[in-house]
JSON list of C-alpha atoms in Angstrom, two decimals:
[
{"chain": "A", "resi": 1, "resn": "UNK", "atom": "CA", "xyz": [105.65, 201.91, 61.65]},
{"chain": "A", "resi": 2, "resn": "UNK", "atom": "CA", "xyz": [104.40, 201.66, 65.41]},
{"chain": "A", "resi": 3, "resn": "UNK", "atom": "CA", "xyz": [106.05, 197.28, 66.04]},
{"chain": "A", "resi": 4, "resn": "UNK", "atom": "CA", "xyz": [103.41, 196.14, 68.63]},
{"chain": "A", "resi": 5, "resn": "UNK", "atom": "CA", "xyz": [101.42, 197.73, 70.34]},
{"chain": "A", "resi": 6, "resn": "UNK", "atom": "CA", "xyz": [99.41, 196.87, 74.03]},
{"chain": "A", "resi": 7, "resn": "UNK", "atom": "CA", "xyz": [96.46, 198.58, 75.49]},
{"chain": "A", "resi": 8, "resn": "UNK", "atom": "CA", "xyz": [95.94, 199.32, 77.71]},
{"chain": "A", "resi": 9, "resn": "UNK", "atom": "CA", "xyz": [98.65, 199.97, 79.99]},
{"chain": "A", "resi": 10, "resn": "UNK", "atom": "CA", "xyz": [97.44, 199.83, 83.36]},
{"chain": "A", "resi": 11, "resn": "UNK", "atom": "CA", "xyz": [94.32, 198.75, 85.01]},
{"chain": "A", "resi": 12, "resn": "UNK", "atom": "CA", "xyz": [92.20, 197.64, 88.21]},
{"chain": "A", "resi": 13, "resn": "UNK", "atom": "CA", "xyz": [90.09, 195.12, 88.39]},
{"chain": "A", "resi": 14, "resn": "UNK", "atom": "CA", "xyz": [87.62, 193.97, 90.69]},
{"chain": "A", "resi": 15, "resn": "UNK", "atom": "CA", "xyz": [87.47, 190.44, 92.17]},
{"chain": "A", "resi": 16, "resn": "UNK", "atom": "CA", "xyz": [84.85, 188.38, 89.16]},
{"chain": "A", "resi": 17, "resn": "UNK", "atom": "CA", "xyz": [85.04, 191.47, 86.37]},
{"chain": "A", "resi": 18, "resn": "UNK", "atom": "CA", "xyz": [86.33, 190.33, 82.47]},
{"chain": "A", "resi": 19, "resn": "UNK", "atom": "CA", "xyz": [88.09, 192.28, 80.17]},
{"chain": "A", "resi": 20, "resn": "UNK", "atom": "CA", "xyz": [90.51, 192.10, 77.00]},
{"chain": "A", "resi": 21, "resn": "UNK", "atom": "CA", "xyz": [93.95, 193.27, 76.48]},
{"chain": "A", "resi": 22, "resn": "UNK", "atom": "CA", "xyz": [94.54, 194.15, 73.10]},
{"chain": "A", "resi": 23, "resn": "UNK", "atom": "CA", "xyz": [97.41, 193.20, 70.95]},
{"chain": "A", "resi": 24, "resn": "UNK", "atom": "CA", "xyz": [98.37, 194.36, 67.68]},
{"chain": "A", "resi": 25, "resn": "UNK", "atom": "CA", "xyz": [101.33, 194.20, 65.57]},
{"chain": "A", "resi": 26, "resn": "UNK", "atom": "CA", "xyz": [101.45, 195.74, 61.99]},
{"chain": "A", "resi": 27, "resn": "UNK", "atom": "CA", "xyz": [104.88, 193.93, 60.43]},
{"chain": "A", "resi": 28, "resn": "UNK", "atom": "CA", "xyz": [102.38, 191.25, 59.32]},
{"chain": "A", "resi": 29, "resn": "UNK", "atom": "CA", "xyz": [104.64, 188.89, 61.64]},
{"chain": "A", "resi": 30, "resn": "UNK", "atom": "CA", "xyz": [103.25, 185.05, 61.66]},
{"chain": "A", "resi": 31, "resn": "UNK", "atom": "CA", "xyz": [103.84, 183.97, 65.50]},
{"chain": "A", "resi": 32, "resn": "UNK", "atom": "CA", "xyz": [102.36, 186.57, 68.10]},
{"chain": "A", "resi": 33, "resn": "UNK", "atom": "CA", "xyz": [103.15, 185.50, 71.87]},
{"chain": "A", "resi": 34, "resn": "UNK", "atom": "CA", "xyz": [101.37, 186.08, 75.06]},
{"chain": "A", "resi": 35, "resn": "UNK", "atom": "CA", "xyz": [103.47, 186.94, 78.65]},
{"chain": "A", "resi": 36, "resn": "UNK", "atom": "CA", "xyz": [103.00, 187.48, 81.65]},
{"chain": "A", "resi": 37, "resn": "UNK", "atom": "CA", "xyz": [105.62, 188.48, 84.44]},
{"chain": "A", "resi": 38, "resn": "UNK", "atom": "CA", "xyz": [104.86, 188.64, 88.30]},
{"chain": "A", "resi": 39, "resn": "UNK", "atom": "CA", "xyz": [107.05, 190.74, 91.09]},
{"chain": "A", "resi": 40, "resn": "UNK", "atom": "CA", "xyz": [110.74, 189.24, 89.69]},
{"chain": "A", "resi": 41, "resn": "UNK", "atom": "CA", "xyz": [110.08, 186.80, 87.72]},
{"chain": "A", "resi": 42, "resn": "UNK", "atom": "CA", "xyz": [110.42, 185.64, 84.40]},
{"chain": "A", "resi": 43, "resn": "UNK", "atom": "CA", "xyz": [108.10, 185.48, 81.77]},
{"chain": "A", "resi": 44, "resn": "UNK", "atom": "CA", "xyz": [105.12, 182.79, 81.71]},
{"chain": "A", "resi": 45, "resn": "UNK", "atom": "CA", "xyz": [103.86, 182.08, 78.29]},
{"chain": "A", "resi": 46, "resn": "UNK", "atom": "CA", "xyz": [100.34, 182.61, 78.58]},
{"chain": "A", "resi": 47, "resn": "UNK", "atom": "CA", "xyz": [98.75, 181.67, 74.92]},
{"chain": "A", "resi": 48, "resn": "UNK", "atom": "CA", "xyz": [100.49, 181.94, 71.10]},
{"chain": "A", "resi": 49, "resn": "UNK", "atom": "CA", "xyz": [99.04, 181.67, 68.07]},
{"chain": "A", "resi": 50, "resn": "UNK", "atom": "CA", "xyz": [101.75, 180.40, 64.66]},
{"chain": "A", "resi": 51, "resn": "UNK", "atom": "CA", "xyz": [99.42, 182.46, 61.83]},
{"chain": "A", "resi": 52, "resn": "UNK", "atom": "CA", "xyz": [95.60, 183.72, 62.33]},
{"chain": "A", "resi": 53, "resn": "UNK", "atom": "CA", "xyz": [93.07, 181.01, 62.85]},
{"chain": "A", "resi": 54, "resn": "UNK", "atom": "CA", "xyz": [95.13, 179.41, 65.19]},
{"chain": "A", "resi": 55, "resn": "UNK", "atom": "CA", "xyz": [96.67, 179.25, 68.89]},
{"chain": "A", "resi": 56, "resn": "UNK", "atom": "CA", "xyz": [98.15, 177.04, 71.66]},
{"chain": "A", "resi": 57, "resn": "UNK", "atom": "CA", "xyz": [98.28, 176.89, 75.07]},
{"chain": "A", "resi": 58, "resn": "UNK", "atom": "CA", "xyz": [101.53, 178.00, 76.67]},
{"chain": "A", "resi": 59, "resn": "UNK", "atom": "CA", "xyz": [102.65, 177.11, 80.21]},
{"chain": "A", "resi": 60, "resn": "UNK", "atom": "CA", "xyz": [99.80, 178.84, 82.41]},
{"chain": "A", "resi": 61, "resn": "UNK", "atom": "CA", "xyz": [97.34, 179.28, 79.84]},
{"chain": "A", "resi": 62, "resn": "UNK", "atom": "CA", "xyz": [94.48, 178.93, 82.88]},
{"chain": "A", "resi": 63, "resn": "UNK", "atom": "CA", "xyz": [91.85, 181.63, 83.63]},
{"chain": "A", "resi": 64, "resn": "UNK", "atom": "CA", "xyz": [92.86, 183.49, 79.48]},
{"chain": "A", "resi": 65, "resn": "UNK", "atom": "CA", "xyz": [91.35, 182.90, 76.65]},
{"chain": "A", "resi": 66, "resn": "UNK", "atom": "CA", "xyz": [93.24, 184.26, 72.98]},
{"chain": "A", "resi": 67, "resn": "UNK", "atom": "CA", "xyz": [91.56, 184.29, 69.12]},
{"chain": "A", "resi": 68, "resn": "UNK", "atom": "CA", "xyz": [93.74, 184.85, 66.46]},
{"chain": "A", "resi": 69, "resn": "UNK", "atom": "CA", "xyz": [90.90, 186.49, 63.79]},
{"chain": "A", "resi": 70, "resn": "UNK", "atom": "CA", "xyz": [93.29, 188.41, 61.68]},
{"chain": "A", "resi": 71, "resn": "UNK", "atom": "CA", "xyz": [97.33, 188.22, 61.83]},
{"chain": "A", "resi": 72, "resn": "UNK", "atom": "CA", "xyz": [97.69, 191.97, 63.10]},
{"chain": "A", "resi": 73, "resn": "UNK", "atom": "CA", "xyz": [95.50, 190.85, 66.21]},
{"chain": "A", "resi": 74, "resn": "UNK", "atom": "CA", "xyz": [95.59, 188.80, 69.07]},
{"chain": "A", "resi": 75, "resn": "UNK", "atom": "CA", "xyz": [93.96, 189.67, 71.60]},
{"chain": "A", "resi": 76, "resn": "UNK", "atom": "CA", "xyz": [93.77, 188.30, 75.41]},
{"chain": "A", "resi": 77, "resn": "UNK", "atom": "CA", "xyz": [90.34, 187.73, 77.28]},
{"chain": "A", "resi": 78, "resn": "UNK", "atom": "CA", "xyz": [90.09, 187.11, 80.95]},
{"chain": "A", "resi": 79, "resn": "UNK", "atom": "CA", "xyz": [86.84, 185.64, 82.76]},
{"chain": "A", "resi": 80, "resn": "UNK", "atom": "CA", "xyz": [85.79, 185.82, 86.12]},
{"chain": "A", "resi": 81, "resn": "UNK", "atom": "CA", "xyz": [89.41, 188.27, 87.26]},
{"chain": "A", "resi": 82, "resn": "UNK", "atom": "CA", "xyz": [90.70, 187.06, 90.31]},
{"chain": "A", "resi": 83, "resn": "UNK", "atom": "CA", "xyz": [93.86, 188.54, 92.48]},
{"chain": "A", "resi": 84, "resn": "UNK", "atom": "CA", "xyz": [96.62, 185.75, 91.33]},
{"chain": "A", "resi": 85, "resn": "UNK", "atom": "CA", "xyz": [96.60, 187.36, 87.91]},
{"chain": "A", "resi": 86, "resn": "UNK", "atom": "CA", "xyz": [97.80, 190.67, 89.19]},
{"chain": "A", "resi": 87, "resn": "UNK", "atom": "CA", "xyz": [100.39, 190.93, 87.17]},
{"chain": "A", "resi": 88, "resn": "UNK", "atom": "CA", "xyz": [102.79, 192.52, 83.85]},
{"chain": "A", "resi": 89, "resn": "UNK", "atom": "CA", "xyz": [101.31, 191.20, 80.69]},
{"chain": "A", "resi": 90, "resn": "UNK", "atom": "CA", "xyz": [103.72, 191.10, 77.36]},
{"chain": "A", "resi": 91, "resn": "UNK", "atom": "CA", "xyz": [102.47, 190.35, 74.13]},
{"chain": "A", "resi": 92, "resn": "UNK", "atom": "CA", "xyz": [105.73, 189.98, 71.68]},
{"chain": "A", "resi": 93, "resn": "UNK", "atom": "CA", "xyz": [105.58, 188.96, 67.29]},
{"chain": "A", "resi": 94, "resn": "UNK", "atom": "CA", "xyz": [108.13, 187.39, 65.14]},
{"chain": "A", "resi": 95, "resn": "UNK", "atom": "CA", "xyz": [108.12, 187.05, 61.93]},
{"chain": "A", "resi": 96, "resn": "UNK", "atom": "CA", "xyz": [108.11, 183.82, 60.41]},
{"chain": "A", "resi": 97, "resn": "UNK", "atom": "CA", "xyz": [110.63, 185.01, 57.55]},
{"chain": "A", "resi": 98, "resn": "UNK", "atom": "CA", "xyz": [114.14, 184.08, 58.13]},
{"chain": "A", "resi": 99, "resn": "UNK", "atom": "CA", "xyz": [116.45, 184.72, 59.49]},
{"chain": "A", "resi": 100, "resn": "UNK", "atom": "CA", "xyz": [113.64, 184.97, 61.74]},
{"chain": "A", "resi": 101, "resn": "UNK", "atom": "CA", "xyz": [115.34, 186.66, 65.45]},
{"chain": "A", "resi": 102, "resn": "UNK", "atom": "CA", "xyz": [114.02, 189.25, 66.04]},
{"chain": "A", "resi": 103, "resn": "UNK", "atom": "CA", "xyz": [111.82, 189.75, 68.33]},
{"chain": "A", "resi": 104, "resn": "UNK", "atom": "CA", "xyz": [109.31, 192.40, 69.07]},
{"chain": "A", "resi": 105, "resn": "UNK", "atom": "CA", "xyz": [107.87, 193.31, 72.94]},
{"chain": "A", "resi": 106, "resn": "UNK", "atom": "CA", "xyz": [104.45, 195.53, 73.35]},
{"chain": "A", "resi": 107, "resn": "UNK", "atom": "CA", "xyz": [105.02, 198.13, 76.18]},
{"chain": "A", "resi": 108, "resn": "UNK", "atom": "CA", "xyz": [103.12, 196.28, 78.85]},
{"chain": "A", "resi": 109, "resn": "UNK", "atom": "CA", "xyz": [99.71, 195.91, 80.62]},
{"chain": "A", "resi": 110, "resn": "UNK", "atom": "CA", "xyz": [100.09, 196.37, 83.99]},
{"chain": "A", "resi": 111, "resn": "UNK", "atom": "CA", "xyz": [96.59, 194.85, 85.92]},
{"chain": "A", "resi": 112, "resn": "UNK", "atom": "CA", "xyz": [95.51, 194.69, 89.26]},
{"chain": "A", "resi": 113, "resn": "UNK", "atom": "CA", "xyz": [92.95, 192.86, 90.59]},
{"chain": "A", "resi": 114, "resn": "UNK", "atom": "CA", "xyz": [91.47, 193.66, 93.81]},
{"chain": "B", "resi": 1, "resn": "UNK", "atom": "CA", "xyz": [108.54, 171.30, 76.06]},
{"chain": "B", "resi": 2, "resn": "UNK", "atom": "CA", "xyz": [111.80, 173.17, 76.22]},
{"chain": "B", "resi": 3, "resn": "UNK", "atom": "CA", "xyz": [112.78, 174.74, 79.73]},
{"chain": "B", "resi": 4, "resn": "UNK", "atom": "CA", "xyz": [115.70, 177.32, 80.18]},
{"chain": "B", "resi": 5, "resn": "UNK", "atom": "CA", "xyz": [117.80, 177.88, 83.32]},
{"chain": "B", "resi": 6, "resn": "UNK", "atom": "CA", "xyz": [119.31, 180.46, 84.98]},
{"chain": "B", "resi": 7, "resn": "UNK", "atom": "CA", "xyz": [120.81, 179.22, 87.74]},
{"chain": "B", "resi": 8, "resn": "UNK", "atom": "CA", "xyz": [121.80, 183.12, 89.64]},
{"chain": "B", "resi": 9, "resn": "UNK", "atom": "CA", "xyz": [119.03, 184.45, 90.61]},
{"chain": "B", "resi": 10, "resn": "UNK", "atom": "CA", "xyz": [121.30, 187.50, 91.56]},
{"chain": "B", "resi": 11, "resn": "UNK", "atom": "CA", "xyz": [124.99, 188.75, 90.44]},
{"chain": "B", "resi": 12, "resn": "UNK", "atom": "CA", "xyz": [126.82, 191.94, 90.63]},
{"chain": "B", "resi": 13, "resn": "UNK", "atom": "CA", "xyz": [130.18, 193.30, 89.31]},
{"chain": "B", "resi": 14, "resn": "UNK", "atom": "CA", "xyz": [131.94, 196.46, 90.08]},
{"chain": "B", "resi": 15, "resn": "UNK", "atom": "CA", "xyz": [132.00, 199.03, 87.88]},
{"chain": "B", "resi": 16, "resn": "UNK", "atom": "CA", "xyz": [134.44, 198.43, 84.65]},
{"chain": "B", "resi": 17, "resn": "UNK", "atom": "CA", "xyz": [135.37, 194.86, 85.86]},
{"chain": "B", "resi": 18, "resn": "UNK", "atom": "CA", "xyz": [134.10, 191.91, 84.00]},
{"chain": "B", "resi": 19, "resn": "UNK", "atom": "CA", "xyz": [130.86, 189.87, 85.23]},
{"chain": "B", "resi": 20, "resn": "UNK", "atom": "CA", "xyz": [129.61, 186.09, 83.27]},
{"chain": "B", "resi": 21, "resn": "UNK", "atom": "CA", "xyz": [125.96, 185.17, 83.25]},
{"chain": "B", "resi": 22, "resn": "UNK", "atom": "CA", "xyz": [124.92, 181.83, 82.65]},
{"chain": "B", "resi": 23, "resn": "UNK", "atom": "CA", "xyz": [122.04, 179.98, 80.95]},
{"chain": "B", "resi": 24, "resn": "UNK", "atom": "CA", "xyz": [121.24, 176.21, 80.23]},
{"chain": "B", "resi": 25, "resn": "UNK", "atom": "CA", "xyz": [119.01, 175.02, 78.31]},
{"chain": "B", "resi": 26, "resn": "UNK", "atom": "CA", "xyz": [117.09, 171.88, 77.50]},
{"chain": "B", "resi": 27, "resn": "UNK", "atom": "CA", "xyz": [116.34, 170.77, 74.24]},
{"chain": "B", "resi": 28, "resn": "UNK", "atom": "CA", "xyz": [116.18, 168.07, 71.15]},
{"chain": "B", "resi": 29, "resn": "UNK", "atom": "CA", "xyz": [115.65, 170.70, 68.35]},
{"chain": "B", "resi": 30, "resn": "UNK", "atom": "CA", "xyz": [118.94, 171.20, 66.24]},
{"chain": "B", "resi": 31, "resn": "UNK", "atom": "CA", "xyz": [116.96, 174.42, 64.95]},
{"chain": "B", "resi": 32, "resn": "UNK", "atom": "CA", "xyz": [116.94, 176.79, 67.15]},
{"chain": "B", "resi": 33, "resn": "UNK", "atom": "CA", "xyz": [117.51, 180.58, 68.81]},
{"chain": "B", "resi": 34, "resn": "UNK", "atom": "CA", "xyz": [118.94, 181.96, 71.63]},
{"chain": "B", "resi": 35, "resn": "UNK", "atom": "CA", "xyz": [118.59, 185.43, 73.17]},
{"chain": "B", "resi": 36, "resn": "UNK", "atom": "CA", "xyz": [119.76, 187.87, 76.19]},
{"chain": "B", "resi": 37, "resn": "UNK", "atom": "CA", "xyz": [117.44, 190.41, 77.07]},
{"chain": "B", "resi": 38, "resn": "UNK", "atom": "CA", "xyz": [117.44, 193.24, 79.53]},
{"chain": "B", "resi": 39, "resn": "UNK", "atom": "CA", "xyz": [114.95, 194.66, 81.98]},
{"chain": "B", "resi": 40, "resn": "UNK", "atom": "CA", "xyz": [115.06, 197.42, 83.69]},
{"chain": "B", "resi": 41, "resn": "UNK", "atom": "CA", "xyz": [113.09, 198.88, 86.22]},
{"chain": "B", "resi": 42, "resn": "UNK", "atom": "CA", "xyz": [110.27, 199.87, 82.75]},
{"chain": "B", "resi": 43, "resn": "UNK", "atom": "CA", "xyz": [109.66, 196.32, 82.06]},
{"chain": "B", "resi": 44, "resn": "UNK", "atom": "CA", "xyz": [110.94, 197.50, 78.72]},
{"chain": "B", "resi": 45, "resn": "UNK", "atom": "CA", "xyz": [112.82, 194.19, 76.53]},
{"chain": "B", "resi": 46, "resn": "UNK", "atom": "CA", "xyz": [115.84, 195.35, 75.75]},
{"chain": "B", "resi": 47, "resn": "UNK", "atom": "CA", "xyz": [117.55, 192.81, 72.95]},
{"chain": "B", "resi": 48, "resn": "UNK", "atom": "CA", "xyz": [121.32, 192.56, 74.03]},
{"chain": "B", "resi": 49, "resn": "UNK", "atom": "CA", "xyz": [122.34, 189.85, 71.64]},
{"chain": "B", "resi": 50, "resn": "UNK", "atom": "CA", "xyz": [121.24, 186.79, 69.69]},
{"chain": "B", "resi": 51, "resn": "UNK", "atom": "CA", "xyz": [122.72, 183.84, 68.41]},
{"chain": "B", "resi": 52, "resn": "UNK", "atom": "CA", "xyz": [121.58, 181.26, 65.64]},
{"chain": "B", "resi": 53, "resn": "UNK", "atom": "CA", "xyz": [121.74, 177.79, 66.82]},
{"chain": "B", "resi": 54, "resn": "UNK", "atom": "CA", "xyz": [123.18, 177.17, 63.53]},
{"chain": "B", "resi": 55, "resn": "UNK", "atom": "CA", "xyz": [125.79, 179.62, 64.13]},
{"chain": "B", "resi": 56, "resn": "UNK", "atom": "CA", "xyz": [129.46, 178.09, 64.92]},
{"chain": "B", "resi": 57, "resn": "UNK", "atom": "CA", "xyz": [130.98, 181.70, 65.76]},
{"chain": "B", "resi": 58, "resn": "UNK", "atom": "CA", "xyz": [130.37, 183.24, 69.10]},
{"chain": "B", "resi": 59, "resn": "UNK", "atom": "CA", "xyz": [127.68, 186.22, 68.51]},
{"chain": "B", "resi": 60, "resn": "UNK", "atom": "CA", "xyz": [129.19, 190.07, 69.64]},
{"chain": "B", "resi": 61, "resn": "UNK", "atom": "CA", "xyz": [127.84, 193.14, 70.88]},
{"chain": "B", "resi": 62, "resn": "UNK", "atom": "CA", "xyz": [129.94, 195.90, 71.59]},
{"chain": "B", "resi": 63, "resn": "UNK", "atom": "CA", "xyz": [130.46, 195.23, 75.40]},
{"chain": "B", "resi": 64, "resn": "UNK", "atom": "CA", "xyz": [128.45, 191.63, 75.00]},
{"chain": "B", "resi": 65, "resn": "UNK", "atom": "CA", "xyz": [129.93, 188.68, 73.87]},
{"chain": "B", "resi": 66, "resn": "UNK", "atom": "CA", "xyz": [128.02, 185.21, 74.61]},
{"chain": "B", "resi": 67, "resn": "UNK", "atom": "CA", "xyz": [129.56, 181.61, 74.42]},
{"chain": "B", "resi": 68, "resn": "UNK", "atom": "CA", "xyz": [127.66, 179.26, 73.10]},
{"chain": "B", "resi": 69, "resn": "UNK", "atom": "CA", "xyz": [128.05, 176.09, 73.76]},
{"chain": "B", "resi": 70, "resn": "UNK", "atom": "CA", "xyz": [125.93, 173.51, 72.03]},
{"chain": "B", "resi": 71, "resn": "UNK", "atom": "CA", "xyz": [126.54, 169.99, 72.85]},
{"chain": "B", "resi": 72, "resn": "UNK", "atom": "CA", "xyz": [126.31, 170.61, 76.77]},
{"chain": "B", "resi": 73, "resn": "UNK", "atom": "CA", "xyz": [123.32, 173.57, 75.71]},
{"chain": "B", "resi": 74, "resn": "UNK", "atom": "CA", "xyz": [124.94, 176.78, 77.66]},
{"chain": "B", "resi": 75, "resn": "UNK", "atom": "CA", "xyz": [124.38, 179.76, 76.19]},
{"chain": "B", "resi": 76, "resn": "UNK", "atom": "CA", "xyz": [126.53, 182.63, 78.87]},
{"chain": "B", "resi": 77, "resn": "UNK", "atom": "CA", "xyz": [127.08, 186.43, 78.68]},
{"chain": "B", "resi": 78, "resn": "UNK", "atom": "CA", "xyz": [130.00, 187.76, 79.05]},
{"chain": "B", "resi": 79, "resn": "UNK", "atom": "CA", "xyz": [129.86, 191.83, 79.76]},
{"chain": "B", "resi": 80, "resn": "UNK", "atom": "CA", "xyz": [133.41, 193.99, 79.79]},
{"chain": "B", "resi": 81, "resn": "UNK", "atom": "CA", "xyz": [133.81, 196.63, 80.78]},
{"chain": "B", "resi": 82, "resn": "UNK", "atom": "CA", "xyz": [131.12, 196.69, 83.37]},
{"chain": "B", "resi": 83, "resn": "UNK", "atom": "CA", "xyz": [128.46, 200.30, 82.91]},
{"chain": "B", "resi": 84, "resn": "UNK", "atom": "CA", "xyz": [126.21, 201.31, 86.06]},
{"chain": "B", "resi": 85, "resn": "UNK", "atom": "CA", "xyz": [124.14, 200.79, 83.37]},
{"chain": "B", "resi": 86, "resn": "UNK", "atom": "CA", "xyz": [123.74, 197.97, 82.59]},
{"chain": "B", "resi": 87, "resn": "UNK", "atom": "CA", "xyz": [122.42, 196.94, 86.21]},
{"chain": "B", "resi": 88, "resn": "UNK", "atom": "CA", "xyz": [119.23, 195.35, 85.63]},
{"chain": "B", "resi": 89, "resn": "UNK", "atom": "CA", "xyz": [116.72, 192.27, 85.75]},
{"chain": "B", "resi": 90, "resn": "UNK", "atom": "CA", "xyz": [118.80, 189.59, 82.02]},
{"chain": "B", "resi": 91, "resn": "UNK", "atom": "CA", "xyz": [117.02, 186.63, 81.43]},
{"chain": "B", "resi": 92, "resn": "UNK", "atom": "CA", "xyz": [117.67, 184.25, 78.59]},
{"chain": "B", "resi": 93, "resn": "UNK", "atom": "CA", "xyz": [115.16, 182.93, 76.40]},
{"chain": "B", "resi": 94, "resn": "UNK", "atom": "CA", "xyz": [114.96, 179.89, 73.79]},
{"chain": "B", "resi": 95, "resn": "UNK", "atom": "CA", "xyz": [112.88, 180.13, 70.78]},
{"chain": "B", "resi": 96, "resn": "UNK", "atom": "CA", "xyz": [112.18, 177.22, 68.00]},
{"chain": "B", "resi": 97, "resn": "UNK", "atom": "CA", "xyz": [112.54, 176.80, 64.54]},
{"chain": "B", "resi": 98, "resn": "UNK", "atom": "CA", "xyz": [109.00, 177.21, 62.50]},
{"chain": "B", "resi": 99, "resn": "UNK", "atom": "CA", "xyz": [109.64, 173.78, 61.76]},
{"chain": "B", "resi": 100, "resn": "UNK", "atom": "CA", "xyz": [108.92, 173.45, 65.63]},
{"chain": "B", "resi": 101, "resn": "UNK", "atom": "CA", "xyz": [106.31, 176.23, 66.23]},
{"chain": "B", "resi": 102, "resn": "UNK", "atom": "CA", "xyz": [108.64, 179.10, 67.26]},
{"chain": "B", "resi": 103, "resn": "UNK", "atom": "CA", "xyz": [107.82, 178.55, 71.07]},
{"chain": "B", "resi": 104, "resn": "UNK", "atom": "CA", "xyz": [109.07, 180.96, 72.80]},
{"chain": "B", "resi": 105, "resn": "UNK", "atom": "CA", "xyz": [110.20, 180.62, 76.33]},
{"chain": "B", "resi": 106, "resn": "UNK", "atom": "CA", "xyz": [112.62, 182.44, 79.23]},
{"chain": "B", "resi": 107, "resn": "UNK", "atom": "CA", "xyz": [114.39, 181.66, 82.26]},
{"chain": "B", "resi": 108, "resn": "UNK", "atom": "CA", "xyz": [112.95, 183.48, 85.02]},
{"chain": "B", "resi": 109, "resn": "UNK", "atom": "CA", "xyz": [116.36, 185.72, 85.18]},
{"chain": "B", "resi": 110, "resn": "UNK", "atom": "CA", "xyz": [119.65, 187.17, 86.63]},
{"chain": "B", "resi": 111, "resn": "UNK", "atom": "CA", "xyz": [119.65, 190.29, 88.85]},
{"chain": "B", "resi": 112, "resn": "UNK", "atom": "CA", "xyz": [122.53, 192.17, 87.73]},
{"chain": "B", "resi": 113, "resn": "UNK", "atom": "CA", "xyz": [123.21, 195.13, 90.61]},
{"chain": "B", "resi": 114, "resn": "UNK", "atom": "CA", "xyz": [126.37, 197.09, 89.36]},
{"chain": "B", "resi": 115, "resn": "UNK", "atom": "CA", "xyz": [128.29, 199.10, 92.48]},
{"chain": "B", "resi": 116, "resn": "UNK", "atom": "CA", "xyz": [130.75, 201.70, 91.56]}
]
């Protein structure tokens, strides 16, 4: 049981490049989330999903896209990277079943856009 | 959308003493969960304590306890007998219940310093 796995852990992108952050969970969780965390700040919700085929915008979705074709995977796509997207990205998942109060986090992906 | 407010960007405490971190939230929902997470410099998210809104009893985990005031929408964290290892950023989080979309929202965090 690996929990939530994020890849890559570190990445440097040039302005204008695109990339995908991968997130996989092996716990059959319905709910998955993507956050970004800027230095000294809290976690801002980018996108979330309540199940395969269903996604919704969070607080800061601009510049990102997601898909949820399977229960396990929730990739985050960055199109035309900008320096403002330099941040640490976290993926998280939660089960739908009660009590549903355990949040599993990935270890984070450090992204720098230069 | 729900909001979570941590009004103390920084707090400090002497080792072995007690400190309380504040958190308030805004919601119209009746079914939700509240959490406190600890984040050391490694950025790992470590669950400290959680509370289901339908439970009136305050949650406790060893030296950590909460004061959950549902009517006031307040969820403060008390750390007793503070230890050097408690120094970290602490985040309060709110999760909507399943019938309300299960959105998960974090506060801006409180940086806790523990002085020897």
